Short mmCIF file of C-alpha atoms in Angstrom, two decimals:
data_model
loop_
_atom_site.label_atom_id
_atom_site.label_comp_id
_atom_site.label_asym_id
_atom_site.label_seq_id
_atom_site.Cartn_x
_atom_site.Cartn_y
_atom_site.Cartn_z
CA MET Y 1 -204.09 -2.31 125.04
CA THR Y 2 -203.51 -1.77 121.29
CA ALA Y 3 -200.95 -2.43 118.87
CA GLY Y 4 -201.84 -0.45 115.50
CA SER Y 5 -205.58 -1.06 115.20
CA ARG Y 6 -206.14 -4.51 116.90
CA ARG Y 7 -206.56 -4.87 120.75
CA LEU Y 8 -203.92 -6.82 122.71
CA GLU Y 9 -204.60 -8.92 125.91
CA VAL Y 10 -202.04 -10.14 128.10
CA ARG Y 11 -202.38 -13.49 129.83
CA THR Y 12 -200.66 -15.12 132.43
CA VAL Y 13 -200.26 -18.81 131.65
CA MET Y 14 -198.72 -21.73 132.84
CA GLN Y 15 -195.99 -23.57 130.57
CA ASP Y 16 -198.42 -26.39 129.75
CA ASP Y 17 -201.28 -24.11 128.69
CA PRO Y 18 -201.93 -24.30 124.84
CA LEU Y 19 -201.57 -20.54 124.52
CA ALA Y 20 -197.87 -21.25 125.33
CA ALA Y 21 -197.42 -23.96 122.61
CA PRO Y 22 -196.45 -21.72 119.87
CA LEU Y 23 -194.05 -19.94 121.95
CA LEU Y 24 -192.12 -23.07 122.90
CA GLU Y 25 -192.41 -24.21 119.26
CA GLU Y 26 -191.18 -21.34 117.49
CA LEU Y 27 -188.42 -20.87 119.95
CA ALA Y 28 -187.15 -24.32 119.58
CA TYR Y 29 -187.37 -23.79 115.74
CA GLU Y 30 -185.27 -20.42 116.05
CA TYR Y 31 -182.81 -22.03 118.48
CA SER Y 32 -182.30 -25.18 116.27
CA THR Y 33 -181.95 -22.96 112.90
CA ARG Y 34 -179.97 -20.22 114.41
CA TYR Y 35 -177.40 -22.35 116.49
CA GLU Y 36 -177.45 -25.61 114.11
CA ARG Y 37 -178.79 -28.07 116.74
CA PRO Y 38 -181.74 -30.70 116.44
CA PHE Y 39 -185.08 -29.07 116.83
CA GLU Y 40 -186.42 -31.92 119.11
CA GLU Y 41 -183.32 -31.19 121.28
CA GLN Y 42 -184.28 -27.59 121.59
CA PHE Y 43 -188.11 -28.50 122.16
CA GLU Y 44 -187.62 -31.11 124.69
CA ALA Y 45 -185.23 -28.50 126.50
CA LEU Y 46 -187.84 -25.80 126.64
CA THR Y 47 -190.90 -28.24 127.10
CA THR Y 48 -189.06 -30.22 129.95
CA HIS Y 49 -187.62 -27.53 132.06
CA PRO Y 50 -189.38 -27.09 135.20
CA GLY Y 51 -192.76 -25.06 134.42
CA GLU Y 52 -192.86 -24.14 138.13
CA GLU Y 53 -190.00 -21.76 137.74
CA PHE Y 54 -192.12 -19.64 135.49
CA ALA Y 55 -194.95 -19.66 138.16
CA PRO Y 56 -196.26 -17.44 140.69
CA PRO Y 57 -195.08 -16.46 143.40
CA ASP Y 58 -191.50 -16.07 141.96
CA GLY Y 59 -192.00 -16.07 138.32
CA ALA Y 60 -194.57 -15.52 135.45
CA LEU Y 61 -195.10 -16.61 131.77
CA LEU Y 62 -197.37 -13.91 129.86
CA ILE Y 63 -198.52 -14.35 126.59
CA LEU Y 64 -199.94 -11.48 124.30
CA VAL Y 65 -203.16 -12.62 122.64
CA GLU Y 66 -204.67 -10.60 119.40
CA ASP Y 67 -207.89 -11.96 118.24
CA GLY Y 68 -207.57 -15.19 120.16
CA GLU Y 69 -204.08 -15.90 118.75
CA PRO Y 70 -201.15 -16.03 120.91
CA VAL Y 71 -198.71 -13.35 118.98
CA ALA Y 72 -195.65 -13.02 121.52
CA GLY Y 73 -194.76 -13.74 125.09
CA GLY Y 74 -192.11 -13.92 127.56
CA ALA Y 75 -191.42 -15.21 131.12
CA PHE Y 76 -189.10 -14.72 134.24
CA ARG Y 77 -188.16 -16.59 137.03
CA ARG Y 78 -186.29 -15.88 140.20
CA TYR Y 79 -182.56 -15.04 139.83
CA ASP Y 80 -181.76 -14.09 143.26
CA GLU Y 81 -184.07 -12.12 146.24
CA THR Y 82 -184.03 -8.92 144.30
CA THR Y 83 -183.38 -10.09 140.50
CA ALA Y 84 -185.77 -11.67 137.72
CA GLU Y 85 -184.51 -13.17 135.22
CA LEU Y 86 -186.04 -12.89 131.83
CA LYS Y 87 -186.11 -16.21 129.62
CA ARG Y 88 -188.35 -17.11 126.39
CA ILE Y 89 -188.91 -13.63 124.87
CA TRP Y 90 -190.69 -14.44 121.79
CA THR Y 91 -192.85 -12.66 118.92
CA SER Y 92 -194.53 -15.00 116.44
CA ALA Y 93 -192.61 -14.92 112.98
CA GLY Y 94 -195.79 -13.48 111.12
CA HIS Y 95 -196.44 -10.67 113.98
CA ARG Y 96 -192.74 -9.12 113.56
CA ARG Y 97 -191.67 -5.49 113.24
CA ARG Y 98 -194.77 -4.22 115.12
CA GLY Y 99 -193.48 -3.27 118.37
CA LEU Y 100 -194.89 -6.67 120.28
CA GLY Y 101 -191.37 -7.30 121.78
CA ARG Y 102 -191.29 -3.94 123.55
CA ILE Y 103 -194.91 -4.60 124.92
CA VAL Y 104 -193.69 -7.97 126.17
CA LEU Y 105 -190.80 -6.41 128.07
CA ALA Y 106 -192.68 -3.68 129.55
CA GLU Y 107 -195.39 -6.09 130.84
CA LEU Y 108 -192.64 -8.42 132.31
CA GLU Y 109 -190.87 -5.58 133.83
CA VAL Y 110 -194.33 -4.39 135.43
CA GLU Y 111 -195.18 -7.94 136.85
CA ALA Y 112 -191.65 -8.20 138.23
CA MET Y 113 -191.62 -5.03 140.17
CA MET Y 114 -195.14 -6.25 141.51
CA ARG Y 115 -193.65 -9.31 142.75
CA GLY Y 116 -191.07 -7.03 144.50
CA TYR Y 117 -187.87 -7.43 142.15
CA THR Y 118 -185.72 -4.22 141.71
CA ARG Y 119 -183.19 -5.73 138.99
CA ILE Y 120 -183.87 -7.76 135.95
CA TYR Y 121 -181.07 -10.02 134.40
CA LEU Y 122 -181.13 -11.81 130.78
CA THR Y 123 -178.81 -13.36 128.21
CA THR Y 124 -179.27 -13.65 124.69
CA GLY Y 125 -177.80 -15.67 122.31
CA TRP Y 126 -174.79 -14.59 120.00
CA ARG Y 127 -176.68 -15.25 116.99
CA GLN Y 128 -179.72 -13.03 117.91
CA PRO Y 129 -178.75 -9.37 116.73
CA GLU Y 130 -182.48 -8.66 116.78
CA ALA Y 131 -182.77 -9.41 120.57
CA VAL Y 132 -179.75 -7.26 121.46
CA ALA Y 133 -181.05 -4.30 119.55
CA LEU Y 134 -184.65 -4.75 121.09
CA TYR Y 135 -182.93 -5.00 124.95
CA LEU Y 136 -180.50 -1.84 124.18
CA ALA Y 137 -183.45 0.27 122.67
CA ALA Y 138 -185.42 -0.62 125.68
CA ASP Y 139 -182.48 0.77 128.01
CA TYR Y 140 -180.89 -2.58 129.24
CA THR Y 141 -177.41 -2.13 130.12
CA ALA Y 142 -174.91 -4.66 128.07
CA LEU Y 143 -172.66 -6.45 130.72
CA PHE Y 144 -170.20 -7.50 127.76
CA ASP Y 145 -167.90 -5.44 125.65
CA PRO Y 146 -170.05 -4.68 122.54
CA THR Y 147 -166.78 -4.28 120.41
CA ARG Y 148 -165.96 -7.87 120.60
CA PRO Y 149 -167.29 -10.07 117.86
CA SER Y 150 -170.40 -11.66 119.17
CA GLU Y 151 -169.29 -15.39 118.62
CA GLU Y 152 -166.38 -14.65 120.85
CA ILE Y 153 -168.62 -13.09 123.60
CA GLY Y 154 -170.73 -16.03 123.85
CA PRO Y 155 -174.06 -15.56 125.64
CA HIS Y 156 -174.87 -11.95 125.98
CA PRO Y 157 -175.84 -10.70 129.33
CA PHE Y 158 -177.88 -7.33 130.10
CA GLU Y 159 -179.39 -5.98 133.11
CA LYS Y 160 -181.99 -3.35 134.00
CA HIS Y 161 -182.62 -1.79 137.34
CA LEU Y 162 -186.50 -1.17 137.90
CA ILE Y 163 -187.21 2.31 139.32
CA ARG Y 164 -190.80 2.71 140.34
CA LYS Y 165 -192.41 5.55 139.08
CA ALA Y 166 -194.05 8.20 141.44
CA HIS Y 167 -197.56 8.99 140.80
CA SER Y 168 -198.47 12.44 140.42
CA ALA Y 169 -201.47 13.93 142.14
#
């Protein structure tokens, strides 16, 4: 797979894999600055959350690697029998505005379908308008009233029903 002229590789990793470290560190920084919370608190919450939730057979943690460097990633875990919950969608600050978030979403959707899920659910924060725009552009349905102020809504829930595409002969 390519993004621009560079080759991207999708790797499935565990939460404690060194390739996941930049994802966890940058997410902790983003959350701490956007929501005015201590970095250490956010980092601890991300790194001590049970990594098994994002591991097979019910979950996955995917990292996009470019020239050996992790540049984007995301994860899902079981929400219920038919629903995967997306978490930890991330693009490295130095690699934004390249469509990597859309690639991560597409890869997570394919992986979730392969695991038998038919629906995706996720929430994003009220101070993450870029994430809201990404999910809307990727055909996720907002499960909130977008006319209300973001801070009034709190976490912004979305869903998407996964449809297997028929192969043409």
